[in-house]
Short mmCIF file of C-alpha atoms and ligand atoms in Angstrom, two decimals:
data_model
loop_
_atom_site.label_atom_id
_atom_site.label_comp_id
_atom_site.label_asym_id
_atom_site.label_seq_id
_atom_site.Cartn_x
_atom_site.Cartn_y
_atom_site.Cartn_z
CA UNK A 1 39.41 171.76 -4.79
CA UNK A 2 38.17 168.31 -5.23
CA UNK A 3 39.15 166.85 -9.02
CA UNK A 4 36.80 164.18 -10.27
CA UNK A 5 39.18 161.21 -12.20
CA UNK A 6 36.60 160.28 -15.20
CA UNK A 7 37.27 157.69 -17.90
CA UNK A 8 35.76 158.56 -20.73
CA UNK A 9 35.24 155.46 -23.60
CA UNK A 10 33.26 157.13 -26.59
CA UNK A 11 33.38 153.63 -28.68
CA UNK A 12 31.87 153.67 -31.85
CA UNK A 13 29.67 155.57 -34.46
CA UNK A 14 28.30 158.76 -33.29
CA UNK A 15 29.77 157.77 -29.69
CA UNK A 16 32.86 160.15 -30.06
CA UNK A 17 30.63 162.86 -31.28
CA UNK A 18 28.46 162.93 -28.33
CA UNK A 19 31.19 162.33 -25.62
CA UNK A 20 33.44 164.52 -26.79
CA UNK A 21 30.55 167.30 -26.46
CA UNK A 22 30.09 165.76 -22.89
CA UNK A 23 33.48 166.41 -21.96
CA UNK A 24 33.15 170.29 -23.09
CA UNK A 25 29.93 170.42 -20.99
CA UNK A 26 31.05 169.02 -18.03
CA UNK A 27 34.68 171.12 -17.85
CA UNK A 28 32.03 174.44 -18.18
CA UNK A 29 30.02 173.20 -15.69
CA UNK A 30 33.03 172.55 -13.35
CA UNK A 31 33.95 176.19 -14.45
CA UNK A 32 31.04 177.26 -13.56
CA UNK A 33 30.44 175.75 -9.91
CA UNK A 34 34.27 176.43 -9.25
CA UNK A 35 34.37 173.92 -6.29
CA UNK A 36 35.65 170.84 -8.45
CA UNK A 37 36.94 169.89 -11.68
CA UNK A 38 37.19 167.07 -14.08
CA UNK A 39 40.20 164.93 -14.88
CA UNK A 40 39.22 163.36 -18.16
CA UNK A 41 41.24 159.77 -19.34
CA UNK A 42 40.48 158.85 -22.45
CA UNK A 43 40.50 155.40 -23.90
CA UNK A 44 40.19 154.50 -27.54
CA UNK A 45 37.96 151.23 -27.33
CA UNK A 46 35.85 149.67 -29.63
CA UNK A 47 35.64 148.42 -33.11
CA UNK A 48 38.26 150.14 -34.50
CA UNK A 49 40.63 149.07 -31.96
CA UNK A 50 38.81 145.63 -32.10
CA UNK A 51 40.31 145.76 -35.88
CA UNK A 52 43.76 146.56 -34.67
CA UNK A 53 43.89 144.14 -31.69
CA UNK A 54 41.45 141.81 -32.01
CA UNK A 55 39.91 142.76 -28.83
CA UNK A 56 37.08 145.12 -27.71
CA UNK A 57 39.18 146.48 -25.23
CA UNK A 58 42.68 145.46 -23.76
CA UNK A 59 43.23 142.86 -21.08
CA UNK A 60 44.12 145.22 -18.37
CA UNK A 61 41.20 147.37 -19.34
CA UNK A 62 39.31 147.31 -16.30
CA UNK A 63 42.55 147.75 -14.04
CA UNK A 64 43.20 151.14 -15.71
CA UNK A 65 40.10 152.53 -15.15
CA UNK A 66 39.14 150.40 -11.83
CA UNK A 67 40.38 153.75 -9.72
CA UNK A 68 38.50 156.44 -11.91
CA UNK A 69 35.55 158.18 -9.75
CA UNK A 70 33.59 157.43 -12.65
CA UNK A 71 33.28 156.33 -16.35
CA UNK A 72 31.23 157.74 -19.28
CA UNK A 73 30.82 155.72 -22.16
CA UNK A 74 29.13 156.21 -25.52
CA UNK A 75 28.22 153.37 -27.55
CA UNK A 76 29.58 149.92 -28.64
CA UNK A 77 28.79 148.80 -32.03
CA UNK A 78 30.46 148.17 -35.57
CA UNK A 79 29.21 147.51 -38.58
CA UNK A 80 32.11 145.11 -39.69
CA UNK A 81 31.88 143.02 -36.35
CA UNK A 82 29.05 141.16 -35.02
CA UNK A 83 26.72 142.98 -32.27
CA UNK A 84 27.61 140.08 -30.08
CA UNK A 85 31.01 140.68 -30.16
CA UNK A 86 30.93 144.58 -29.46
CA UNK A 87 28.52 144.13 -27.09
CA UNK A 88 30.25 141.27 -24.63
CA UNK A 89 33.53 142.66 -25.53
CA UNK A 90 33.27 146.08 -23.97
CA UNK A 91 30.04 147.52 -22.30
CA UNK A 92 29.16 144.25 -20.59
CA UNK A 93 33.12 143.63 -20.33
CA UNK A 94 32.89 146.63 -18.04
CA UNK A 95 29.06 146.46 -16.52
CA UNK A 96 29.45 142.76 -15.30
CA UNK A 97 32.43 142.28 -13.59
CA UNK A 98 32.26 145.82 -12.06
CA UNK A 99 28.93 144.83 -10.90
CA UNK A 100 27.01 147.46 -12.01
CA UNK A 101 23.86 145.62 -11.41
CA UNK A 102 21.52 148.57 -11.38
CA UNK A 103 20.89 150.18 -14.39
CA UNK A 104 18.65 153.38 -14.19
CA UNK A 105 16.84 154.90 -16.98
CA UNK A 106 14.89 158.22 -16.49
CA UNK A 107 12.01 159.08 -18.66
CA UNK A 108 10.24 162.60 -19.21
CA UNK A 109 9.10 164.49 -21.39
CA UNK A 110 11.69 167.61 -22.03
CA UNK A 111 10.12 170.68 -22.38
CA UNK A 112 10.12 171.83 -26.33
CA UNK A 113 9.74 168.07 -27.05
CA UNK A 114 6.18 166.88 -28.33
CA UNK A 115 5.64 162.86 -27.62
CA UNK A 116 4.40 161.24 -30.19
CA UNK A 117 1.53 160.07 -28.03
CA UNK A 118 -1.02 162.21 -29.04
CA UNK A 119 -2.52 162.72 -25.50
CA UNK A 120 0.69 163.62 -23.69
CA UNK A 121 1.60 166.59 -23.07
CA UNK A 122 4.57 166.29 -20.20
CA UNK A 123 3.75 165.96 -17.00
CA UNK A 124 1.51 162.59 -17.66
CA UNK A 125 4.59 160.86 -18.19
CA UNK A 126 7.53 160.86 -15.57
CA UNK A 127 9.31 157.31 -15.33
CA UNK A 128 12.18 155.62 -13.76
CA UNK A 129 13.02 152.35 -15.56
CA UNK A 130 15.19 150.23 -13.15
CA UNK A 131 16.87 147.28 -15.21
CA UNK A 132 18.72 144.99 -13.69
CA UNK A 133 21.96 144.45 -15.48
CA UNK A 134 23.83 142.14 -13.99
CA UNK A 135 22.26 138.23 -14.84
CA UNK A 136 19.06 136.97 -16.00
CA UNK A 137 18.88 136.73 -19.76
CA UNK A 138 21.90 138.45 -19.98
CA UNK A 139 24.07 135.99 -17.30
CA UNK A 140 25.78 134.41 -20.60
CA UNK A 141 25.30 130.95 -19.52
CA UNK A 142 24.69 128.64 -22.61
CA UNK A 143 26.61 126.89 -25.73
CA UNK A 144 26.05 125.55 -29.07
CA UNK A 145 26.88 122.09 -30.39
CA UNK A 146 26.98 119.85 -33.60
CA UNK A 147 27.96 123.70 -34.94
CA UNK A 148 26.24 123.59 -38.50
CA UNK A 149 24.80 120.53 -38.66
CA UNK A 150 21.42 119.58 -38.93
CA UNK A 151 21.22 118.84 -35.32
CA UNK A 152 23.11 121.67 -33.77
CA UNK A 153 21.57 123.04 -31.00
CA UNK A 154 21.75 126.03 -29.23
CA UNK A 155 21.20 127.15 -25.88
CA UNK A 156 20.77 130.86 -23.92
CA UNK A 157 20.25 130.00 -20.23
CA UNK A 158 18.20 132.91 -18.78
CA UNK A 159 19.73 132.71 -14.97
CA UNK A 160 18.21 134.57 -11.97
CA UNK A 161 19.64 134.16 -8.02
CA UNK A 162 17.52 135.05 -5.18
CA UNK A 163 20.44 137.75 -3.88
CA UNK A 164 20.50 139.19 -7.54
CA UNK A 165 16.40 139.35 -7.28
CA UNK A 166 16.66 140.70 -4.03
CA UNK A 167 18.86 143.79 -4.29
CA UNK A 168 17.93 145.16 -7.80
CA UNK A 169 13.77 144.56 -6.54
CA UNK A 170 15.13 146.63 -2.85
CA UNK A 171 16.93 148.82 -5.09
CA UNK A 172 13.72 150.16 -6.57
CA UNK A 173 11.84 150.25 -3.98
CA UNK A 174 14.24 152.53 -2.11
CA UNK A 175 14.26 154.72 -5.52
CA UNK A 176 10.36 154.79 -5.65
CA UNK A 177 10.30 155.59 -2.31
CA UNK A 178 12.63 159.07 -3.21
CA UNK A 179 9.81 160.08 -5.43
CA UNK A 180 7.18 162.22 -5.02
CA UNK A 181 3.88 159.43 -6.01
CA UNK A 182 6.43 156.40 -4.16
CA UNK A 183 4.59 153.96 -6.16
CA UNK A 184 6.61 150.96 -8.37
CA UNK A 185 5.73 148.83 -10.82
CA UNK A 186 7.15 144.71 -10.64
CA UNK A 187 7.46 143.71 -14.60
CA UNK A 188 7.13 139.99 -14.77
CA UNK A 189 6.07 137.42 -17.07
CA UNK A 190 5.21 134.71 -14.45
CA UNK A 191 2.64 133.35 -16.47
CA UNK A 192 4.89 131.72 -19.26
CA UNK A 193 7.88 131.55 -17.20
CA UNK A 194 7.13 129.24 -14.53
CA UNK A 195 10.46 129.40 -12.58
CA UNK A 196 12.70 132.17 -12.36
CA UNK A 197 9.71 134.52 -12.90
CA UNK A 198 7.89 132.88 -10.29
CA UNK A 199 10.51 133.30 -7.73
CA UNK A 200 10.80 137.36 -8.86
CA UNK A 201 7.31 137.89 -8.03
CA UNK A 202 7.52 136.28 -5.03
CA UNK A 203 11.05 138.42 -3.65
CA UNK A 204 9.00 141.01 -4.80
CA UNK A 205 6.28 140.53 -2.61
CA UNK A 206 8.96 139.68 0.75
CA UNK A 207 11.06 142.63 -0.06
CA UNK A 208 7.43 145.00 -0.40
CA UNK A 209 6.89 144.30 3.34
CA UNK A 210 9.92 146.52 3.67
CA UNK A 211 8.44 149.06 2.21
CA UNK A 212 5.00 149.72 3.70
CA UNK A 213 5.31 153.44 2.55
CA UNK A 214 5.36 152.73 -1.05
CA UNK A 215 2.61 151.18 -2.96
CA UNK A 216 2.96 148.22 -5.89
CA UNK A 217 1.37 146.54 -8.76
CA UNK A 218 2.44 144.01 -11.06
CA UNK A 219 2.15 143.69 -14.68
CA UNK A 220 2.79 140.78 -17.62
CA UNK A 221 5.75 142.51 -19.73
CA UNK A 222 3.45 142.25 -22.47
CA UNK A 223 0.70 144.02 -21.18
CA UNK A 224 3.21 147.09 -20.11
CA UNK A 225 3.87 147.66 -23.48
CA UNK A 226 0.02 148.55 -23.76
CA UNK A 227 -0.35 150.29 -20.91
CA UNK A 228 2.77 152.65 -21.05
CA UNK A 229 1.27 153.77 -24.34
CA UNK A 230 -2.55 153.85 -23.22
CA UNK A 231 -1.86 154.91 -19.65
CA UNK A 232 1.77 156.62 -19.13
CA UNK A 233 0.32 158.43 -15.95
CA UNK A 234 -0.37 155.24 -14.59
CA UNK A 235 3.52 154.46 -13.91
CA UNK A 236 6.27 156.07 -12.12
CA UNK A 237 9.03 153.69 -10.79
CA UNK A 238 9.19 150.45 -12.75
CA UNK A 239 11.73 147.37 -12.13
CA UNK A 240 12.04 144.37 -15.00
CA UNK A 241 14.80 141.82 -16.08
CA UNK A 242 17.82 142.81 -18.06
CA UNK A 243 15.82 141.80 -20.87
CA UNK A 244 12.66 142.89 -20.73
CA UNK A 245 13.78 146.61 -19.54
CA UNK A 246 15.76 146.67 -21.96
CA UNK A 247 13.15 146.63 -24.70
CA UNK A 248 10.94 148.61 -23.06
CA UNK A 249 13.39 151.53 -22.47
CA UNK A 250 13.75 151.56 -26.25
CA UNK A 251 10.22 152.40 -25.95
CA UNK A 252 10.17 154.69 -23.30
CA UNK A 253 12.58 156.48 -25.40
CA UNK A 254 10.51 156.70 -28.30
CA UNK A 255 7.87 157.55 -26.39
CA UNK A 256 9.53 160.53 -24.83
CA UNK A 257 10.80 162.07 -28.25
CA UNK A 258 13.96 160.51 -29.64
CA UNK A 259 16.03 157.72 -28.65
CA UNK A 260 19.29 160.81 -29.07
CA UNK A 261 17.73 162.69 -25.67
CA UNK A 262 17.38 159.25 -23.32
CA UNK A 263 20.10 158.84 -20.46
CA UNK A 264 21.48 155.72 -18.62
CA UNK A 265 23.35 155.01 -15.20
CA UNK A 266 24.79 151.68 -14.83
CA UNK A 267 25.15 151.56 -10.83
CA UNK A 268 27.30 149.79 -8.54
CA UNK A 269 25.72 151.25 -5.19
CA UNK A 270 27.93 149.61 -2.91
CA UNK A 271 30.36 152.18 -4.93
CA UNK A 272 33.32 149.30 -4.69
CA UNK A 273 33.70 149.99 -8.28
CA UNK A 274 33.46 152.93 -10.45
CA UNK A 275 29.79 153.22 -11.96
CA UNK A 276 29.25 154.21 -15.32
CA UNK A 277 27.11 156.76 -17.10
CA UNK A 278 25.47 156.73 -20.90
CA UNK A 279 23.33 158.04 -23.55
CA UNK A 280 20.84 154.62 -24.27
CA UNK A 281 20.91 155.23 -28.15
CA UNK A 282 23.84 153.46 -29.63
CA UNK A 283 26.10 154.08 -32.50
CA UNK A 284 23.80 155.01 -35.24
CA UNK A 285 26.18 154.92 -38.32
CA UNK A 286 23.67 156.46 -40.73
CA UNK A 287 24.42 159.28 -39.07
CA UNK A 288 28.02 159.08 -37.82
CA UNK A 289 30.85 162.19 -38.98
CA UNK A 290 27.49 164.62 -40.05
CA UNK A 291 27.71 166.72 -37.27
CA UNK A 292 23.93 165.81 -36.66
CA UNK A 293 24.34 163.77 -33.48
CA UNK A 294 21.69 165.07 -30.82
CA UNK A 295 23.80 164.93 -27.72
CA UNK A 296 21.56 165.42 -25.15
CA UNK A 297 20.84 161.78 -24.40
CA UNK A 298 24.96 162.41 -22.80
CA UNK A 299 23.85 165.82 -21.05
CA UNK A 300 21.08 163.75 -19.28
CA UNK A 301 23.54 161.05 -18.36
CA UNK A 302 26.44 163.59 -17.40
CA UNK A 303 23.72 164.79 -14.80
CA UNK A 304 23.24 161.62 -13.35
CA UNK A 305 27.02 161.17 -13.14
CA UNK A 306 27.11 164.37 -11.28
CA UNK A 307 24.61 163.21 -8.92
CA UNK A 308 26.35 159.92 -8.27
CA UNK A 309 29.35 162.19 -8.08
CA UNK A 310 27.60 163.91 -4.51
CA UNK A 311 26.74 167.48 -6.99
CA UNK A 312 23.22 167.36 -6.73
CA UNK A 313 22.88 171.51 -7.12
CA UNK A 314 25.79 170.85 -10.79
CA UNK A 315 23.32 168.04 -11.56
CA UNK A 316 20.31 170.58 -10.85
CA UNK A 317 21.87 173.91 -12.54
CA UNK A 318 22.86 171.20 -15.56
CA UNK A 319 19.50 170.01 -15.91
CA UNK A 320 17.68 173.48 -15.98
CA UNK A 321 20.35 174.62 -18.32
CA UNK A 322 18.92 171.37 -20.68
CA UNK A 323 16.00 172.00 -20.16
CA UNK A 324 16.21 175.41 -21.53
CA UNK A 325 17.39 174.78 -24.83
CA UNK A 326 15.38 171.73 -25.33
CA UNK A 327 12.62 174.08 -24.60
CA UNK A 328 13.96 176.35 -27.75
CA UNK A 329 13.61 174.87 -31.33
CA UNK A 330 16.64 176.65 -32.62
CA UNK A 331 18.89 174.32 -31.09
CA UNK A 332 16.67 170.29 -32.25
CA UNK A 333 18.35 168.29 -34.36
CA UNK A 334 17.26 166.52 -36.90
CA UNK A 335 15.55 163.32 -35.02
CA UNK A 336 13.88 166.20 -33.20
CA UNK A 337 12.66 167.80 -36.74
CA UNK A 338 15.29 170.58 -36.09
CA UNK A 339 18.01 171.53 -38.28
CA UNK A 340 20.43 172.64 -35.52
CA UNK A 341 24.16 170.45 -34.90
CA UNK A 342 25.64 168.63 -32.49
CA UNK A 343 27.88 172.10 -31.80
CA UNK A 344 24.56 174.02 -31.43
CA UNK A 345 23.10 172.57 -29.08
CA UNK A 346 26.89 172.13 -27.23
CA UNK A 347 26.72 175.72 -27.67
CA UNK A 348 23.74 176.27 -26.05
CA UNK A 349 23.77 174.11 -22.93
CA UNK A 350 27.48 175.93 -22.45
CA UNK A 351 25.75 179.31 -22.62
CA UNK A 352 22.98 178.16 -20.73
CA UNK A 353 25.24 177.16 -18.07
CA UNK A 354 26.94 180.40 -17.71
CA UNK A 355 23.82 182.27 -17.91
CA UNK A 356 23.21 183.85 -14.26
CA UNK A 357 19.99 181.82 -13.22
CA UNK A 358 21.16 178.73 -15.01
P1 ATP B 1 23.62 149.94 -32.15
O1 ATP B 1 23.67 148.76 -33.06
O2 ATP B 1 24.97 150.38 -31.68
O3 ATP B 1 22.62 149.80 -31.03
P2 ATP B 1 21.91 151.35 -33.99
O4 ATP B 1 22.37 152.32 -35.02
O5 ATP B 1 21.35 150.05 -34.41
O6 ATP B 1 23.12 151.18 -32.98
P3 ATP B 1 20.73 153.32 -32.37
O7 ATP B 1 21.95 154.10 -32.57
O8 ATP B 1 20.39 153.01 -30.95
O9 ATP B 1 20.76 151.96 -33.12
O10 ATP B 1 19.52 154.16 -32.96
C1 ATP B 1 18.72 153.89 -34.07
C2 ATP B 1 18.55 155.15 -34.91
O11 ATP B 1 18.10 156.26 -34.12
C3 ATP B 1 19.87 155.61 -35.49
O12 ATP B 1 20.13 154.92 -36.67
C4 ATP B 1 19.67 157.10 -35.66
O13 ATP B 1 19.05 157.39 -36.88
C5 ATP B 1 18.74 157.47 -34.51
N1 ATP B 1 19.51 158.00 -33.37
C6 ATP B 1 20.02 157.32 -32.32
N2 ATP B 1 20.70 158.11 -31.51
C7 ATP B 1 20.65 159.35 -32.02
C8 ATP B 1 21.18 160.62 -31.63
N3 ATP B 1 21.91 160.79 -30.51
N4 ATP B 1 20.92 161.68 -32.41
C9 ATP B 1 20.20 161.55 -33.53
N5 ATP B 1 19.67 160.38 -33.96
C10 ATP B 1 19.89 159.28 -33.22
#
């Protein structure tokens, strides 16, 4: 029987509350299937150990979890240390240098969830956000000088290469090719940005001519934020900067229910490191020790783990079993207008799960 190593980092907030339900749903799904099972590593990282150690994470870090098959990770974020700090010091301390450089964000609309667009209804709105996570305004190039003075300046350096372009723009055009209406949509903001943006419109357009199967458009970042509310059925597979998907995955989310239901996969398709799988929500400290934590956002992302894992029929059987008690109100938490806990809905998935046509 083939055991899965997984390292699982729940960080901060309401990050051990959702992992730890993750781990319970993943060892019943393993119980379930019976062909594999889950070795689970856990490693206390984050702000609390930032207080002890005065690091995110320890300097070795990535060595002891550079062998795992794969790593699930719940949120960074502490609100005694600056976002900057938690951020850099552990989730991008892991995403960059493993070169996780494609980060893939599924949207839909769960059944039992109601969008709080008033025309959708589900099906309208079926997204794959493709981010790329590895440079652009996230590369970390920049400085400050004359610190506190009245001429201090400061500098973030928004870098793009043509290889990063390249394989995060192929990337989704192989994924929008998987899908069922093969279309993708290029985010850009050319029109301001008169360099790097340029040049990711134009690898756009070479690496298209690969793809003569799938069709394109491109649209101003601002304008997407119109027309993903106005016209969600117009979209399906949609690739933008490490910035700009970022924000408008936070919308997606929103737009899909709750931020608590959203999942993430930080890829490194070559698969020479181990990839890394999240809910997109971070540590939300106004709720953190209730119990109230939805933790479906970590279902979602323990499906895509499974798939990167080769157990597309878990992934499938994990999915429906989601689906199913997202589609009952008994089990929505309070960001959902339920009353039902983090153990609830645990509950359910587990029994959905074991249920015969789960
Ligand atoms: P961070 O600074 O780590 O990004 P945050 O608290 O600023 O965290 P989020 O945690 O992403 O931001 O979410 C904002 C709000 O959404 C939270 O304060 C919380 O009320 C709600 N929320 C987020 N995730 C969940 C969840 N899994 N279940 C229920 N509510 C959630």
């Amino acid at each position: 029987m083939k055991t899965y190593k997984i390292a699982a980092i729940p960080g901060d907030g309401i990050g051990s509350e959702v992992i730890s339900a993750g781990v319970e749903v993943l060892h019943a799904m393993a119980t379930r299937e019976g062909t594999f099972s889950f070795q689970v590593d856990h490693f206390d990282w984050g702000g609390e150990y930032y207080k002890q150690h005065g690091v995110m994470m320890p300097e070795n870090g990535r060595d002891l979890i550079r062998h795992h098959d794969a790593i699930l990770f719940g949120s960074a974020g502490h609100p005694e240390i600056p976002d900057h700090i938690t951020l850099w010091g552990l989730r991008l301390n892991i995403c960059q240098p493993f070169d996780q450089y494609a980060n893939v964000r599924p949207t839909r609309i769960l059944p039992g969830i109601t969008s709080p667009l008033r025309k959708v209804q589900g099906p309208e709105l079926d997204w794959v956000i493709v981010r790329e996570n590895s440079e652009g305004e996230y590369a970390g190039v920049g400085g400050r000088v004359h610190r506190g003075q009245a001429l201090e300046v400061a500098t973030d350096v928004a870098m793009f290469t043509r290889g990063g372009v390249e394989r995060i723009i192929r990337f989704a055009f192989k994924l929008a090719r998987s899908r069922p209406r093969k279309h993708l949509t290029v985010v850009t903001k050319s029109n301001a940005q008169r360099h790097a943006m340029v040049m990711w419109d134009e690898v756009a357009t070479e690496v298209a001519a690969e793809f003569p199967d799938v069709t394109w458009d491109k649209v101003l970042v601002d304008a997407m934020t119109v027309r993903m509310v106005m016209k969600p059925e117009s979209l399906d597979t949609i690739v933008a900067t490490n910035l700009h998907a970022d924000i408008l995955s936070d919308l997606a989310a929103a737009v899909a229910g709750s931020l608590g239901i959203a999942p993430t996969a930080n890829l490194n398709p070559e698969r020479n490191f181990p990839s890394m799988f999240e809910p997109i929500h971070g540590s939300a400290f106004d709720i953190t020790g209730k119990g109230i934590a939805n933790p479906i956002g970590t279902f979602w992302s323990s499906v895509m783990m499974l798939e990167h894992l080769g157990e597309k029929p878990a992934a499938d059987r994990l999915m429906s079993a989601i689906e199913r008690v997202t589609g009952d109100k008994r089990f929505h938490t309070p960001d959902l207008g339920g009353t039902a806990r983090t153990a609830d809905v645990t509950a359910g998935v587990m029994e959905a799960i074991h249920a015969a046509n789960a």
